[in-house]
Amino acid sequence: MSAQPAPEPTPRDGRRRKPLFEPGLIPAPGALLDWLDSRHFDRWQDLPCVLCTQPTPMRSHHGEPVHKTCAEDWLSAHPSEARLGRFASDVQPKRRRDDTSAHA
């Protein structure tokens, strides 16, 4: 990991970027991100991670190239900024509870 904090990427038009797809919960500092959606993986192009500058096929919900471990470390190091939703887990599908079948 880099000793210096990475610069914050800013949108060109000055507005906050919208997520490419719906993010879920922001994990607590030290917790793991849950990225199950295949849209986090770009199989065609490795781009430099916005936090460590090493190539990665992973993408955040906003399309930023980032290693999942780098994002988790950033969330731990910046808990107040983490609430803004730069990196978040995927939305968890709601489990259907089957009340018609009885379990022993």
mmCIF file with all atom_site columns, C-alpha atoms in Angstrom:
data_model
loop_
_atom_site.group_PDB
_atom_site.id
_atom_site.type_symbol
_atom_site.label_atom_id
_atom_site.label_alt_id
_atom_site.label_comp_id
_atom_site.label_asym_id
_atom_site.label_entity_id
_atom_site.label_seq_id
_atom_site.pdbx_PDB_ins_code
_atom_site.Cartn_x
_atom_site.Cartn_y
_atom_site.Cartn_z
_atom_site.occupancy
_atom_site.B_iso_or_equiv
_atom_site.pdbx_formal_charge
_atom_site.auth_seq_id
_atom_site.auth_comp_id
_atom_site.auth_asym_id
_atom_site.auth_atom_id
_atom_site.pdbx_PDB_model_num
ATOM 1   C CA . MET A 1 1   ? 0.000   0.000   0.000   1.00 0.00 ? 1   MET A CA 1
ATOM 2   C CA . SER A 1 2   ? 1.073   3.529   -0.633  1.00 0.00 ? 2   SER A CA 1
ATOM 3   C CA . ALA A 1 3   ? 2.108   5.725   2.281   1.00 0.00 ? 3   ALA A CA 1
ATOM 4   C CA . GLN A 1 4   ? 0.569   8.838   0.730   1.00 0.00 ? 4   GLN A CA 1
ATOM 5   C CA . PRO A 1 5   ? -3.192  9.218   0.360   1.00 0.00 ? 5   PRO A CA 1
ATOM 6   C CA . ALA A 1 6   ? -4.395  9.002   -3.214  1.00 0.00 ? 6   ALA A CA 1
ATOM 7   C CA . PRO A 1 7   ? -5.993  12.121  -4.669  1.00 0.00 ? 7   PRO A CA 1
ATOM 8   C CA . GLU A 1 8   ? -9.762  12.133  -4.845  1.00 0.00 ? 8   GLU A CA 1
ATOM 9   C CA . PRO A 1 9   ? -11.006 11.753  -8.412  1.00 0.00 ? 9   PRO A CA 1
ATOM 10  C CA . THR A 1 10  ? -13.389 14.539  -9.375  1.00 0.00 ? 10  THR A CA 1
ATOM 11  C CA . PRO A 1 11  ? -15.963 14.504  -12.138 1.00 0.00 ? 11  PRO A CA 1
ATOM 12  C CA . ARG A 1 12  ? -15.176 16.767  -15.071 1.00 0.00 ? 12  ARG A CA 1
ATOM 13  C CA . ASP A 1 13  ? -18.403 18.710  -14.842 1.00 0.00 ? 13  ASP A CA 1
ATOM 14  C CA . GLY A 1 14  ? -18.094 19.356  -11.098 1.00 0.00 ? 14  GLY A CA 1
ATOM 15  C CA . ARG A 1 15  ? -21.156 17.309  -10.096 1.00 0.00 ? 15  ARG A CA 1
ATOM 16  C CA . ARG A 1 16  ? -21.117 14.108  -8.062  1.00 0.00 ? 16  ARG A CA 1
ATOM 17  C CA . ARG A 1 17  ? -20.990 11.055  -10.271 1.00 0.00 ? 17  ARG A CA 1
ATOM 18  C CA . LYS A 1 18  ? -23.961 8.715   -10.135 1.00 0.00 ? 18  LYS A CA 1
ATOM 19  C CA . PRO A 1 19  ? -23.315 5.016   -9.516  1.00 0.00 ? 19  PRO A CA 1
ATOM 20  C CA . LEU A 1 20  ? -23.378 2.788   -12.580 1.00 0.00 ? 20  LEU A CA 1
ATOM 21  C CA . PHE A 1 21  ? -25.603 0.412   -10.622 1.00 0.00 ? 21  PHE A CA 1
ATOM 22  C CA . GLU A 1 22  ? -27.207 0.550   -7.195  1.00 0.00 ? 22  GLU A CA 1
ATOM 23  C CA . PRO A 1 23  ? -24.757 0.305   -4.296  1.00 0.00 ? 23  PRO A CA 1
ATOM 24  C CA . GLY A 1 24  ? -25.727 -1.367  -1.056  1.00 0.00 ? 24  GLY A CA 1
ATOM 25  C CA . LEU A 1 25  ? -24.517 -0.815  2.484   1.00 0.00 ? 25  LEU A CA 1
ATOM 26  C CA . ILE A 1 26  ? -21.233 0.829   3.361   1.00 0.00 ? 26  ILE A CA 1
ATOM 27  C CA . PRO A 1 27  ? -19.300 -1.605  5.564   1.00 0.00 ? 27  PRO A CA 1
ATOM 28  C CA . ALA A 1 28  ? -17.969 -0.597  8.961   1.00 0.00 ? 28  ALA A CA 1
ATOM 29  C CA . PRO A 1 29  ? -14.246 0.211   9.198   1.00 0.00 ? 29  PRO A CA 1
ATOM 30  C CA . GLY A 1 30  ? -12.290 -3.037  9.055   1.00 0.00 ? 30  GLY A CA 1
ATOM 31  C CA . ALA A 1 31  ? -15.176 -4.998  7.534   1.00 0.00 ? 31  ALA A CA 1
ATOM 32  C CA . LEU A 1 32  ? -15.080 -6.590  4.092   1.00 0.00 ? 32  LEU A CA 1
ATOM 33  C CA . LEU A 1 33  ? -16.845 -5.341  0.975   1.00 0.00 ? 33  LEU A CA 1
ATOM 34  C CA . ASP A 1 34  ? -19.297 -7.764  -0.596  1.00 0.00 ? 34  ASP A CA 1
ATOM 35  C CA . TRP A 1 35  ? -18.911 -7.448  -4.363  1.00 0.00 ? 35  TRP A CA 1
ATOM 36  C CA . LEU A 1 36  ? -20.820 -10.323 -5.955  1.00 0.00 ? 36  LEU A CA 1
ATOM 37  C CA . ASP A 1 37  ? -22.111 -8.551  -9.053  1.00 0.00 ? 37  ASP A CA 1
ATOM 38  C CA . SER A 1 38  ? -20.191 -9.328  -12.246 1.00 0.00 ? 38  SER A CA 1
ATOM 39  C CA . ARG A 1 39  ? -20.275 -5.634  -13.208 1.00 0.00 ? 39  ARG A CA 1
ATOM 40  C CA . HIS A 1 40  ? -17.409 -5.079  -10.750 1.00 0.00 ? 40  HIS A CA 1
ATOM 41  C CA . PHE A 1 41  ? -15.112 -7.017  -13.100 1.00 0.00 ? 41  PHE A CA 1
ATOM 42  C CA . ASP A 1 42  ? -13.947 -5.652  -16.461 1.00 0.00 ? 42  ASP A CA 1
ATOM 43  C CA . ARG A 1 43  ? -12.567 -8.634  -18.330 1.00 0.00 ? 43  ARG A CA 1
ATOM 44  C CA . TRP A 1 44  ? -11.443 -6.498  -21.268 1.00 0.00 ? 44  TRP A CA 1
ATOM 45  C CA . GLN A 1 45  ? -9.217  -3.865  -19.689 1.00 0.00 ? 45  GLN A CA 1
ATOM 46  C CA . ASP A 1 46  ? -6.997  -3.489  -16.629 1.00 0.00 ? 46  ASP A CA 1
ATOM 47  C CA . LEU A 1 47  ? -6.737  0.136   -15.511 1.00 0.00 ? 47  LEU A CA 1
ATOM 48  C CA . PRO A 1 48  ? -4.555  1.634   -12.752 1.00 0.00 ? 48  PRO A CA 1
ATOM 49  C CA . CYS A 1 49  ? -6.163  1.486   -9.315  1.00 0.00 ? 49  CYS A CA 1
ATOM 50  C CA . VAL A 1 50  ? -7.186  4.973   -8.136  1.00 0.00 ? 50  VAL A CA 1
ATOM 51  C CA . LEU A 1 51  ? -5.659  4.214   -4.725  1.00 0.00 ? 51  LEU A CA 1
ATOM 52  C CA . CYS A 1 52  ? -2.417  2.273   -5.423  1.00 0.00 ? 52  CYS A CA 1
ATOM 53  C CA . THR A 1 53  ? -1.903  2.816   -9.211  1.00 0.00 ? 53  THR A CA 1
ATOM 54  C CA . GLN A 1 54  ? -1.353  -0.919  -9.881  1.00 0.00 ? 54  GLN A CA 1
ATOM 55  C CA . PRO A 1 55  ? -3.406  -2.427  -12.762 1.00 0.00 ? 55  PRO A CA 1
ATOM 56  C CA . THR A 1 56  ? -6.742  -3.964  -11.802 1.00 0.00 ? 56  THR A CA 1
ATOM 57  C CA . PRO A 1 57  ? -9.804  -5.351  -13.626 1.00 0.00 ? 57  PRO A CA 1
ATOM 58  C CA . MET A 1 58  ? -12.056 -4.465  -10.657 1.00 0.00 ? 58  MET A CA 1
ATOM 59  C CA . ARG A 1 59  ? -14.439 -1.481  -10.718 1.00 0.00 ? 59  ARG A CA 1
ATOM 60  C CA . SER A 1 60  ? -16.390 0.277   -7.979  1.00 0.00 ? 60  SER A CA 1
ATOM 61  C CA . HIS A 1 61  ? -20.099 1.096   -8.274  1.00 0.00 ? 61  HIS A CA 1
ATOM 62  C CA . HIS A 1 62  ? -19.031 4.436   -9.768  1.00 0.00 ? 62  HIS A CA 1
ATOM 63  C CA . GLY A 1 63  ? -16.799 2.733   -12.359 1.00 0.00 ? 63  GLY A CA 1
ATOM 64  C CA . GLU A 1 64  ? -13.542 3.673   -10.638 1.00 0.00 ? 64  GLU A CA 1
ATOM 65  C CA . PRO A 1 65  ? -10.783 1.091   -11.161 1.00 0.00 ? 65  PRO A CA 1
ATOM 66  C CA . VAL A 1 66  ? -9.903  -0.109  -7.664  1.00 0.00 ? 66  VAL A CA 1
ATOM 67  C CA . HIS A 1 67  ? -8.693  -3.261  -5.951  1.00 0.00 ? 67  HIS A CA 1
ATOM 68  C CA . LYS A 1 68  ? -11.227 -4.566  -3.461  1.00 0.00 ? 68  LYS A CA 1
ATOM 69  C CA . THR A 1 69  ? -8.539  -4.720  -0.748  1.00 0.00 ? 69  THR A CA 1
ATOM 70  C CA . CYS A 1 70  ? -7.467  -1.131  -1.492  1.00 0.00 ? 70  CYS A CA 1
ATOM 71  C CA . ALA A 1 71  ? -11.089 0.002   -1.155  1.00 0.00 ? 71  ALA A CA 1
ATOM 72  C CA . GLU A 1 72  ? -11.463 -1.863  2.159   1.00 0.00 ? 72  GLU A CA 1
ATOM 73  C CA . ASP A 1 73  ? -8.254  -0.271  3.474   1.00 0.00 ? 73  ASP A CA 1
ATOM 74  C CA . TRP A 1 74  ? -9.475  3.159   2.328   1.00 0.00 ? 74  TRP A CA 1
ATOM 75  C CA . LEU A 1 75  ? -12.798 2.631   4.137   1.00 0.00 ? 75  LEU A CA 1
ATOM 76  C CA . SER A 1 76  ? -10.905 1.801   7.344   1.00 0.00 ? 76  SER A CA 1
ATOM 77  C CA . ALA A 1 77  ? -8.607  4.802   7.013   1.00 0.00 ? 77  ALA A CA 1
ATOM 78  C CA . HIS A 1 78  ? -11.380 7.289   6.104   1.00 0.00 ? 78  HIS A CA 1
ATOM 79  C CA . PRO A 1 79  ? -14.490 6.333   8.129   1.00 0.00 ? 79  PRO A CA 1
ATOM 80  C CA . SER A 1 80  ? -16.068 9.787   7.961   1.00 0.00 ? 80  SER A CA 1
ATOM 81  C CA . GLU A 1 81  ? -15.640 10.048  4.172   1.00 0.00 ? 81  GLU A CA 1
ATOM 82  C CA . ALA A 1 82  ? -16.782 6.442   3.725   1.00 0.00 ? 82  ALA A CA 1
ATOM 83  C CA . ARG A 1 83  ? -20.350 7.494   4.585   1.00 0.00 ? 83  ARG A CA 1
ATOM 84  C CA . LEU A 1 84  ? -20.484 9.415   1.295   1.00 0.00 ? 84  LEU A CA 1
ATOM 85  C CA . GLY A 1 85  ? -20.629 6.092   -0.543  1.00 0.00 ? 85  GLY A CA 1
ATOM 86  C CA . ARG A 1 86  ? -17.469 6.074   -2.652  1.00 0.00 ? 86  ARG A CA 1
ATOM 87  C CA . PHE A 1 87  ? -17.090 2.341   -2.029  1.00 0.00 ? 87  PHE A CA 1
ATOM 88  C CA . ALA A 1 88  ? -20.020 0.167   -0.931  1.00 0.00 ? 88  ALA A CA 1
ATOM 89  C CA . SER A 1 89  ? -21.106 -3.435  -0.881  1.00 0.00 ? 89  SER A CA 1
ATOM 90  C CA . ASP A 1 90  ? -23.621 -4.787  -3.365  1.00 0.00 ? 90  ASP A CA 1
ATOM 91  C CA . VAL A 1 91  ? -27.316 -4.752  -2.605  1.00 0.00 ? 91  VAL A CA 1
ATOM 92  C CA . GLN A 1 92  ? -28.159 -8.068  -1.013  1.00 0.00 ? 92  GLN A CA 1
ATOM 93  C CA . PRO A 1 93  ? -31.086 -9.885  -2.591  1.00 0.00 ? 93  PRO A CA 1
ATOM 94  C CA . LYS A 1 94  ? -33.956 -10.283 -0.179  1.00 0.00 ? 94  LYS A CA 1
ATOM 95  C CA . ARG A 1 95  ? -34.455 -13.836 0.895   1.00 0.00 ? 95  ARG A CA 1
ATOM 96  C CA . ARG A 1 96  ? -37.910 -15.162 0.413   1.00 0.00 ? 96  ARG A CA 1
ATOM 97  C CA . ARG A 1 97  ? -39.222 -16.883 3.416   1.00 0.00 ? 97  ARG A CA 1
ATOM 98  C CA . ASP A 1 98  ? -41.315 -19.888 2.517   1.00 0.00 ? 98  ASP A CA 1
ATOM 99  C CA . ASP A 1 99  ? -43.979 -19.987 5.216   1.00 0.00 ? 99  ASP A CA 1
ATOM 100 C CA . THR A 1 100 ? -45.894 -22.813 3.550   1.00 0.00 ? 100 THR A CA 1
ATOM 101 C CA . SER A 1 101 ? -43.385 -25.496 4.417   1.00 0.00 ? 101 SER A CA 1
ATOM 102 C CA . ALA A 1 102 ? -42.807 -26.493 8.008   1.00 0.00 ? 102 ALA A CA 1
ATOM 103 C CA . HIS A 1 103 ? -39.332 -27.269 9.204   1.00 0.00 ? 103 HIS A CA 1
ATOM 104 C CA . ALA A 1 104 ? -38.683 -29.699 12.006  1.00 0.00 ? 104 ALA A CA 1
#
